[in-house]
mmCIF file of C-alpha atoms in Angstrom:
data_model
loop_
_atom_site.group_PDB
_atom_site.id
_atom_site.type_symbol
_atom_site.label_atom_id
_atom_site.label_comp_id
_atom_site.label_asym_id
_atom_site.label_seq_id
_atom_site.Cartn_x
_atom_site.Cartn_y
_atom_site.Cartn_z
ATOM 1 C CA MET A 10 184.875 158.033 74.228
ATOM 2 C CA ASN A 11 184.362 161.097 76.404
ATOM 3 C CA PHE A 12 180.617 161.915 76.359
ATOM 4 C CA ILE A 13 181.069 165.685 76.135
ATOM 5 C CA ARG A 14 183.728 165.400 73.433
ATOM 6 C CA SER A 15 181.430 163.217 71.348
ATOM 7 C CA ILE A 16 178.610 165.771 71.618
ATOM 8 C CA TYR A 17 180.708 168.500 70.004
ATOM 9 C CA ASN A 18 182.024 166.177 67.285
ATOM 10 C CA PRO A 19 178.934 164.578 65.698
ATOM 11 C CA ALA A 20 180.814 163.399 62.590
ATOM 12 C CA ILE A 21 183.196 161.015 64.369
ATOM 13 C CA TYR A 22 182.505 157.387 65.237
ATOM 14 C CA HIS A 23 180.588 157.086 68.523
ATOM 15 C CA GLY A 24 180.618 153.310 68.870
ATOM 16 C CA GLN A 25 183.813 152.771 70.841
ATOM 17 C CA ASN A 26 183.047 150.247 73.606
ATOM 18 C CA LYS A 27 179.288 150.430 72.985
ATOM 19 C CA LYS A 28 177.168 147.476 74.040
ATOM 20 C CA ALA A 29 174.455 145.926 71.906
ATOM 21 C CA PRO A 30 172.226 147.110 70.446
ATOM 22 C CA PHE A 31 174.092 149.909 68.694
ATOM 23 C CA PHE A 32 174.216 151.260 65.155
ATOM 24 C CA GLU A 33 175.939 154.108 63.386
ATOM 25 C CA GLY A 34 175.624 155.207 59.790
ATOM 26 C CA TRP A 35 176.755 158.096 57.585
ATOM 27 C CA TYR A 36 174.516 159.174 54.700
ATOM 28 C CA TYR A 37 176.097 160.663 51.562
ATOM 29 C CA LYS A 38 173.769 161.985 48.887
ATOM 30 C CA ILE A 39 175.478 162.795 45.585
ATOM 31 C CA MET A 40 174.056 164.386 42.432
ATOM 32 C CA SER A 41 175.803 164.954 39.112
ATOM 33 C CA ARG A 42 175.948 168.453 37.612
ATOM 34 C CA ASP A 43 173.520 167.552 34.825
ATOM 35 C CA GLN A 44 171.144 166.113 37.462
ATOM 36 C CA GLN A 45 170.932 162.849 35.543
ATOM 37 C CA HIS A 46 172.600 160.689 38.218
ATOM 38 C CA LYS A 47 171.792 160.596 41.926
ATOM 39 C CA PHE A 48 172.807 158.124 44.583
ATOM 40 C CA ALA A 49 172.692 157.647 48.339
ATOM 41 C CA ILE A 50 175.753 155.886 49.777
ATOM 42 C CA ILE A 51 175.547 154.796 53.414
ATOM 43 C CA PRO A 52 178.450 153.185 55.285
ATOM 44 C CA GLY A 53 177.806 151.959 58.797
ATOM 45 C CA ILE A 54 177.962 149.306 61.499
ATOM 46 C CA TYR A 55 175.487 147.285 63.524
ATOM 47 C CA ILE A 56 176.253 145.702 66.910
ATOM 48 C CA GLY A 57 173.712 143.179 68.174
ATOM 49 C CA LYS A 58 173.243 139.438 68.158
ATOM 50 C CA ASN A 59 174.725 139.818 64.698
ATOM 51 C CA LYS A 60 177.683 142.168 64.435
ATOM 52 C CA TYR A 61 178.857 143.535 61.094
ATOM 53 C CA SER A 62 179.679 146.584 59.016
ATOM 54 C CA PHE A 63 177.843 147.485 55.833
ATOM 55 C CA ILE A 64 177.518 149.795 52.850
ATOM 56 C CA GLN A 65 174.109 150.586 51.356
ATOM 57 C CA ILE A 66 173.708 151.982 47.851
ATOM 58 C CA LEU A 67 170.500 153.502 46.450
ATOM 59 C CA ASP A 68 170.153 154.550 42.802
ATOM 60 C CA GLY A 69 167.629 157.377 42.798
ATOM 61 C CA ASN A 70 166.801 157.004 39.109
ATOM 62 C CA ASN A 71 165.324 153.523 39.346
ATOM 63 C CA GLY A 72 165.023 152.729 43.067
ATOM 64 C CA ASN A 73 167.498 149.841 42.871
ATOM 65 C CA SER A 74 169.281 149.298 46.181
ATOM 66 C CA GLN A 75 172.025 147.075 47.553
ATOM 67 C CA PHE A 76 172.819 146.204 51.164
ATOM 68 C CA ILE A 77 176.370 144.875 51.295
ATOM 69 C CA LYS A 78 177.580 143.218 54.491
ATOM 70 C CA PHE A 79 181.209 143.143 55.570
ATOM 71 C CA PRO A 80 182.871 141.551 58.600
ATOM 72 C CA PHE A 81 182.709 143.810 61.633
ATOM 73 C CA GLU A 82 186.503 143.638 61.848
ATOM 74 C CA SER A 83 186.793 145.316 58.441
ATOM 75 C CA PHE A 84 185.393 148.530 59.958
ATOM 76 C CA ILE A 85 188.266 150.796 61.011
ATOM 77 C CA SER A 86 187.855 154.183 62.679
ATOM 78 C CA ASN A 87 188.992 156.179 65.691
ATOM 79 C CA ASN A 88 187.631 158.692 68.180
ATOM 80 C CA LYS A 89 189.851 161.607 67.150
ATOM 81 C CA ASP A 90 188.529 162.556 63.712
ATOM 82 C CA PHE A 91 186.085 161.263 61.140
ATOM 83 C CA HIS A 92 187.688 158.638 58.978
ATOM 84 C CA VAL A 93 185.943 155.342 58.320
ATOM 85 C CA GLN A 94 187.446 152.447 56.387
ATOM 86 C CA ILE A 95 185.444 149.370 55.310
ATOM 87 C CA GLU A 96 187.787 147.052 53.421
ATOM 88 C CA ASN A 97 188.895 149.096 50.373
ATOM 89 C CA ASN A 98 186.293 151.818 50.854
ATOM 90 C CA SER A 99 187.030 154.996 52.789
ATOM 91 C CA PHE A 100 184.788 157.826 53.974
ATOM 92 C CA GLU A 101 185.627 161.281 55.322
ATOM 93 C CA LEU A 102 183.921 164.665 55.482
ATOM 94 C CA ASP A 103 185.695 165.961 52.404
ATOM 95 C CA LYS A 104 186.133 162.805 50.301
ATOM 96 C CA ILE A 105 185.105 159.216 49.692
ATOM 97 C CA SER A 106 186.780 156.382 47.825
ATOM 98 C CA LEU A 107 184.850 153.308 46.675
ATOM 99 C CA ASP A 108 185.967 149.867 45.500
ATOM 100 C CA ILE A 109 182.876 147.645 45.626
ATOM 101 C CA LEU A 110 182.216 144.367 43.834
ATOM 102 C CA HIS A 111 178.989 142.720 45.000
ATOM 103 C CA ASN A 112 176.860 140.414 42.865
ATOM 104 C CA ASP A 113 176.340 142.403 39.660
ATOM 105 C CA LEU A 114 177.238 145.737 41.255
ATOM 106 C CA LYS A 115 180.688 147.173 40.631
ATOM 107 C CA ILE A 116 181.622 150.691 41.770
ATOM 108 C CA GLU A 117 185.089 152.208 41.656
ATOM 109 C CA GLY A 118 186.324 155.760 42.012
ATOM 110 C CA SER A 119 186.862 158.728 44.285
ATOM 111 C CA LEU A 120 184.992 161.944 44.994
ATOM 112 C CA SER A 121 186.128 165.020 46.883
ATOM 113 C CA PHE A 122 183.881 167.646 48.455
ATOM 114 C CA GLU A 123 184.540 171.378 48.654
ATOM 115 C CA ASN A 124 183.093 173.871 51.137
ATOM 116 C CA VAL A 125 181.435 171.318 53.431
ATOM 117 C CA LYS A 126 179.376 173.119 56.093
ATOM 118 C CA GLY A 127 177.165 171.340 58.589
ATOM 119 C CA TRP A 128 174.666 172.450 61.204
ATOM 120 C CA PRO A 129 176.443 175.028 63.423
ATOM 121 C CA ILE A 130 178.101 173.695 66.580
ATOM 122 C CA LYS A 131 177.547 176.078 69.493
ATOM 123 C CA LEU A 132 178.312 175.804 73.193
ATOM 124 C CA LEU A 133 174.707 175.291 74.339
ATOM 125 C CA SER A 134 173.417 173.938 71.028
ATOM 126 C CA PRO A 135 175.995 171.514 69.618
ATOM 127 C CA GLY A 136 174.441 170.668 66.281
ATOM 128 C CA ILE A 137 171.007 169.897 64.911
ATOM 129 C CA MET A 138 169.690 168.295 68.134
ATOM 130 C CA GLY A 139 170.245 171.466 70.144
ATOM 131 C CA TRP A 140 170.234 170.983 73.909
ATOM 132 C CA TYR A 141 168.794 167.482 73.408
ATOM 133 C CA SER A 142 172.381 166.519 72.568
ATOM 134 C CA PHE A 143 173.185 166.649 76.283
ATOM 135 C CA ILE A 144 170.505 164.104 77.222
ATOM 136 C CA PRO A 145 172.137 160.678 77.695
ATOM 137 C CA LYS A 146 170.717 157.402 76.393
ATOM 138 C CA MET A 147 168.730 158.887 73.531
ATOM 139 C CA GLU A 148 167.654 155.965 71.352
ATOM 140 C CA CYS A 149 168.586 157.779 68.121
ATOM 141 C CA ASN A 150 170.931 160.729 67.590
ATOM 142 C CA HIS A 151 171.125 162.813 64.432
ATOM 143 C CA GLY A 152 173.652 165.133 62.805
ATOM 144 C CA ILE A 153 173.884 167.205 59.630
ATOM 145 C CA LEU A 154 177.501 167.301 58.494
ATOM 146 C CA GLY A 155 177.229 168.958 55.079
ATOM 147 C CA PHE A 156 174.239 170.940 53.821
ATOM 148 C CA ASN A 157 175.207 171.705 50.249
ATOM 149 C CA HIS A 158 178.706 171.306 48.837
ATOM 150 C CA ASN A 159 180.524 170.998 45.522
ATOM 151 C CA ILE A 160 181.621 167.582 44.277
ATOM 152 C CA TYR A 161 184.717 166.776 42.214
ATOM 153 C CA GLY A 162 185.628 163.442 40.678
ATOM 154 C CA SER A 163 183.915 160.488 39.040
ATOM 155 C CA LEU A 164 182.654 157.000 39.789
ATOM 156 C CA ASN A 165 182.680 154.001 37.476
ATOM 157 C CA ILE A 166 179.335 152.336 38.165
ATOM 158 C CA GLU A 167 178.586 149.070 36.389
ATOM 159 C CA GLN A 168 181.177 149.868 33.694
ATOM 160 C CA LYS A 169 179.829 153.373 33.089
ATOM 161 C CA GLU A 170 181.956 156.389 33.992
ATOM 162 C CA ILE A 171 179.834 159.047 35.713
ATOM 163 C CA ASP A 172 181.330 162.494 36.196
ATOM 164 C CA PHE A 173 180.119 164.178 39.393
ATOM 165 C CA THR A 174 182.341 167.265 39.056
ATOM 166 C CA HIS A 175 180.416 170.442 39.920
ATOM 167 C CA GLY A 176 177.543 168.333 41.194
ATOM 168 C CA ARG A 177 175.989 168.835 44.631
ATOM 169 C CA GLY A 178 176.335 166.823 47.813
ATOM 170 C CA TYR A 179 174.733 166.426 51.230
ATOM 171 C CA ILE A 180 175.964 164.494 54.308
ATOM 172 C CA GLU A 181 174.215 163.501 57.520
ATOM 173 C CA LYS A 182 174.395 160.692 60.060
ATOM 174 C CA ASP A 183 172.509 158.779 62.752
ATOM 175 C CA TRP A 184 173.674 156.689 65.692
ATOM 176 C CA GLY A 185 172.204 155.018 68.761
ATOM 177 C CA LYS A 186 170.145 151.921 69.510
ATOM 178 C CA SER A 187 167.498 152.026 66.782
ATOM 179 C CA PHE A 188 165.609 154.237 64.366
ATOM 180 C CA PRO A 189 162.426 155.840 65.695
ATOM 181 C CA GLU A 190 159.258 153.755 65.751
ATOM 182 C CA GLY A 191 157.801 156.028 63.071
ATOM 183 C CA TYR A 192 159.304 158.990 61.237
ATOM 184 C CA ILE A 193 159.335 161.227 58.157
ATOM 185 C CA TRP A 194 162.540 162.668 56.696
ATOM 186 C CA MET A 195 162.989 164.978 53.705
ATOM 187 C CA GLN A 196 165.859 166.869 52.113
ATOM 188 C CA SER A 197 166.743 168.848 48.980
ATOM 189 C CA ASN A 198 169.525 171.142 47.827
ATOM 190 C CA HIS A 199 168.310 171.652 44.257
ATOM 191 C CA PHE A 200 166.282 174.850 44.228
ATOM 192 C CA SER A 201 166.151 177.555 41.556
ATOM 193 C CA THR A 202 169.195 179.249 43.077
ATOM 194 C CA PRO A 203 172.310 177.294 44.119
ATOM 195 C CA ASN A 204 172.995 178.307 47.732
ATOM 196 C CA ILE A 205 169.888 176.813 49.308
ATOM 197 C CA SER A 206 169.456 173.565 51.210
ATOM 198 C CA PHE A 207 166.596 172.111 53.201
ATOM 199 C CA SER A 208 166.387 169.225 55.663
ATOM 200 C CA GLY A 209 163.532 168.244 57.940
ATOM 201 C CA SER A 210 162.532 165.280 60.073
ATOM 202 C CA ILE A 211 159.728 164.427 62.461
ATOM 203 C CA ALA A 212 159.664 161.293 64.615
ATOM 204 C CA ILE A 213 158.270 159.456 67.595
ATOM 205 C CA ILE A 214 161.011 159.879 70.203
ATOM 206 C CA PRO A 215 161.132 157.251 72.995
ATOM 207 C CA TRP A 216 162.578 158.468 76.283
ATOM 208 C CA LEU A 217 162.246 157.312 79.912
ATOM 209 C CA LYS A 218 159.732 154.598 78.975
ATOM 210 C CA LYS A 219 157.490 157.185 77.301
ATOM 211 C CA SER A 220 157.389 158.773 73.848
ATOM 212 C CA PHE A 221 156.945 162.265 72.453
ATOM 213 C CA LEU A 222 156.821 163.836 69.007
ATOM 214 C CA GLY A 223 160.052 165.565 68.074
ATOM 215 C CA PHE A 224 160.953 167.474 64.934
ATOM 216 C CA ILE A 225 163.843 169.457 63.480
ATOM 217 C CA VAL A 226 163.772 171.561 60.308
ATOM 218 C CA GLY A 227 166.592 173.585 58.795
ATOM 219 C CA LEU A 228 166.286 175.885 55.755
ATOM 220 C CA TYR A 229 169.739 177.149 54.784
ATOM 221 C CA ILE A 230 169.590 180.199 52.496
ATOM 222 C CA ASP A 231 173.001 181.594 51.584
ATOM 223 C CA GLU A 232 174.615 181.934 55.020
ATOM 224 C CA THR A 233 171.381 182.139 57.037
ATOM 225 C CA LEU A 234 169.895 179.091 58.774
ATOM 226 C CA PHE A 235 166.162 179.243 59.541
ATOM 227 C CA LYS A 236 165.451 176.512 62.078
ATOM 228 C CA PHE A 237 162.273 175.123 63.584
ATOM 229 C CA ALA A 238 162.497 172.495 66.301
ATOM 230 C CA THR A 239 160.767 171.023 69.306
ATOM 231 C CA TYR A 240 163.552 172.381 71.515
ATOM 232 C CA SER A 241 163.115 175.923 70.103
ATOM 233 C CA ASN A 242 159.380 175.977 70.948
ATOM 234 C CA ALA A 243 158.205 175.778 67.350
ATOM 235 C CA LYS A 244 154.743 174.215 66.919
ATOM 236 C CA ILE A 245 153.165 171.929 64.350
ATOM 237 C CA LYS A 246 150.045 173.528 62.871
ATOM 238 C CA ASN A 247 149.205 170.736 60.450
ATOM 239 C CA LEU A 248 150.587 167.361 59.386
ATOM 240 C CA TYR A 249 148.906 165.379 56.619
ATOM 241 C CA ILE A 250 150.082 162.274 54.775
ATOM 242 C CA ASP A 251 148.482 160.375 51.903
ATOM 243 C CA SER A 252 149.701 157.950 49.250
ATOM 244 C CA SER A 253 151.391 160.655 47.182
ATOM 245 C CA LYS A 254 152.446 163.523 49.445
ATOM 246 C CA VAL A 255 153.213 164.997 52.862
ATOM 247 C CA VAL A 256 151.873 168.407 53.914
ATOM 248 C CA TRP A 257 153.549 169.907 56.968
ATOM 249 C CA GLU A 258 152.952 173.344 58.499
ATOM 250 C CA ILE A 259 155.047 174.753 61.355
ATOM 251 C CA GLU A 260 155.357 178.094 63.078
ATOM 252 C CA ASP A 261 157.327 179.792 65.793
ATOM 253 C CA LYS A 262 156.997 183.307 67.190
ATOM 254 C CA ASN A 263 158.571 184.876 64.085
ATOM 255 C CA TYR A 264 157.931 182.648 61.070
ATOM 256 C CA TYR A 265 155.429 180.338 59.406
ATOM 257 C CA LEU A 266 156.704 177.457 57.259
ATOM 258 C CA LYS A 267 154.709 175.255 54.884
ATOM 259 C CA ILE A 268 156.218 172.164 53.265
ATOM 260 C CA ILE A 269 154.566 170.037 50.590
ATOM 261 C CA SER A 270 156.575 166.947 49.634
ATOM 262 C CA GLU A 271 155.535 164.785 46.690
ATOM 263 C CA LYS A 272 156.870 161.234 46.465
ATOM 264 C CA GLY A 273 158.973 160.019 43.570
ATOM 265 C CA ILE A 274 160.414 156.663 42.580
ATOM 266 C CA ILE A 275 160.769 154.518 45.710
ATOM 267 C CA GLY A 276 163.704 152.313 46.663
ATOM 268 C CA GLU A 277 164.025 150.243 49.806
ATOM 269 C CA LEU A 278 166.796 150.669 52.367
ATOM 270 C CA LYS A 279 167.378 148.866 55.662
ATOM 271 C CA GLY A 280 167.136 150.652 58.999
ATOM 272 C CA PRO A 281 168.207 149.557 62.491
ATOM 273 C CA THR A 282 165.886 148.178 65.157
ATOM 274 C CA LEU A 283 166.748 146.828 68.590
ATOM 275 C CA LYS A 284 167.237 143.393 66.986
ATOM 276 C CA ASP A 285 169.010 143.963 63.653
ATOM 277 C CA MET A 286 168.990 146.011 60.446
ATOM 278 C CA GLU A 287 165.455 144.854 59.774
ATOM 279 C CA MET A 288 163.376 148.030 59.379
ATOM 280 C CA ARG A 289 162.128 148.522 55.825
ATOM 281 C CA VAL A 290 162.759 152.142 54.806
ATOM 282 C CA ALA A 291 161.131 153.427 51.614
ATOM 283 C CA GLU A 292 163.133 156.305 50.170
ATOM 284 C CA SER A 293 162.756 158.560 47.133
ATOM 285 C CA LEU A 294 165.670 160.519 45.728
ATOM 286 C CA ASN A 295 163.529 162.406 43.224
ATOM 287 C CA ALA A 296 160.802 163.864 45.426
ATOM 288 C CA LYS A 297 159.570 167.428 44.886
ATOM 289 C CA ILE A 298 159.553 169.630 47.985
ATOM 290 C CA LYS A 299 157.698 172.957 47.846
ATOM 291 C CA ILE A 300 158.632 175.349 50.631
ATOM 292 C CA THR A 301 156.990 178.622 51.636
ATOM 293 C CA LEU A 302 158.471 180.709 54.454
ATOM 294 C CA LYS A 303 156.607 183.777 55.713
ATOM 295 C CA ARG A 304 157.482 186.422 58.266
ATOM 296 C CA LYS A 305 154.516 186.594 60.654
ATOM 297 C CA LYS A 306 154.663 190.234 61.694
ATOM 298 C CA ASP A 307 153.900 191.519 58.198
ATOM 299 C CA ASN A 308 153.016 188.301 56.297
ATOM 300 C CA THR A 309 155.962 188.891 53.970
ATOM 301 C CA ILE A 310 157.082 185.908 51.891
ATOM 302 C CA VAL A 311 160.754 185.326 52.696
ATOM 303 C CA PHE A 312 161.142 182.236 50.511
ATOM 304 C CA ASP A 313 158.883 180.390 48.072
ATOM 305 C CA ASP A 314 160.390 177.743 45.812
ATOM 306 C CA ILE A 315 160.402 174.071 44.851
ATOM 307 C CA GLY A 316 163.297 171.747 45.594
ATOM 308 C CA PHE A 317 163.833 168.893 43.145
ATOM 309 C CA HIS A 318 165.712 165.583 43.452
ATOM 310 C CA GLY A 319 164.606 165.513 47.072
ATOM 311 C CA GLY A 320 165.188 162.755 49.529
ATOM 312 C CA LEU A 321 161.970 161.569 51.192
ATOM 313 C CA GLU A 322 161.511 158.736 53.687
ATOM 314 C CA ILE A 323 158.241 157.724 55.351
ATOM 315 C CA ALA A 324 158.905 154.776 57.631
ATOM 316 C CA GLY A 325 157.526 152.835 60.566
ATOM 317 C CA ASP A 326 154.216 153.405 62.342
ATOM 318 C CA ILE A 327 152.947 156.551 60.638
ATOM 319 C CA ASP A 328 149.439 156.225 62.100
ATOM 320 C CA LYS A 329 150.963 156.409 65.578
ATOM 321 C CA LEU A 330 153.087 159.376 64.540
ATOM 322 C CA LEU A 331 149.993 161.216 63.304
ATOM 323 C CA SER A 332 148.218 160.459 66.576
ATOM 324 C CA PHE A 333 150.969 162.397 68.423
ATOM 325 C CA LYS A 334 150.713 165.567 66.320
ATOM 326 C CA THR A 335 148.072 167.210 68.517
ATOM 327 C CA LEU A 336 150.499 166.999 71.444
ATOM 328 C CA SER A 337 153.217 169.152 69.865
#
């Protein structure tokens, strides 16, 4: 695939002719209207000594997860638009269709998504990674494909019909050689008003045989995106992690942002390393995320609210990640 074309199309499959190790995965978070049912559904591929496609399922209510392997040959995609097929399961930006029977897990049904809007693609900042998108051989690339969209349809999960119509959805993806050595990721689009979505991640970024601390935060309020990132010269003022929460404070020249994330029920997903899908990733889908955004020039509170049903991952070498924070 043409390198420049792939930069401006983060949703599409980037693995054409890639050599091992390589992974790519799309993350769909779905929540029913009554907020009683929440799932993460992750299709993807891994190319290494072992080569296969997969679908991961996480039930946010109880932390139960499934990692379902498929033959690599069952993965069908192209480099023109985003459409992924894994056996009888299909995934696109505006819809998914599932037909899974694995051990005791049976899922059938289709969902469609309305008004899907991702991180803006601009000429010099093509997506969430900003100008970092132009740097070749990044070990992990990231994209936000849908901040906060309507869901229509239902899924039959373990012989129970679950209606997701008028629920809320979120879509992102990662691709590259491996997940970061240590990282924190959090996300919510269930605040007191409907048109708000938040996503943030901080990670140890390996590059040119060295590592640095990189972070990206987006707070989407109505049609306005407040962003804080390493590449935009935002700075970490505080980062604290204990057994129950993450406290993260960031500022740039105009705004101060404080995030307090409280863990919920934990499930375990698999993440890619240079060897295989062997990283253990603990994820909540019912974390609470309190966000306060202030304008620095007059200390005015722009936003102060709590997001529920939040996604929260704390994975890898967190002690090493914390040791980098003074360098941001």
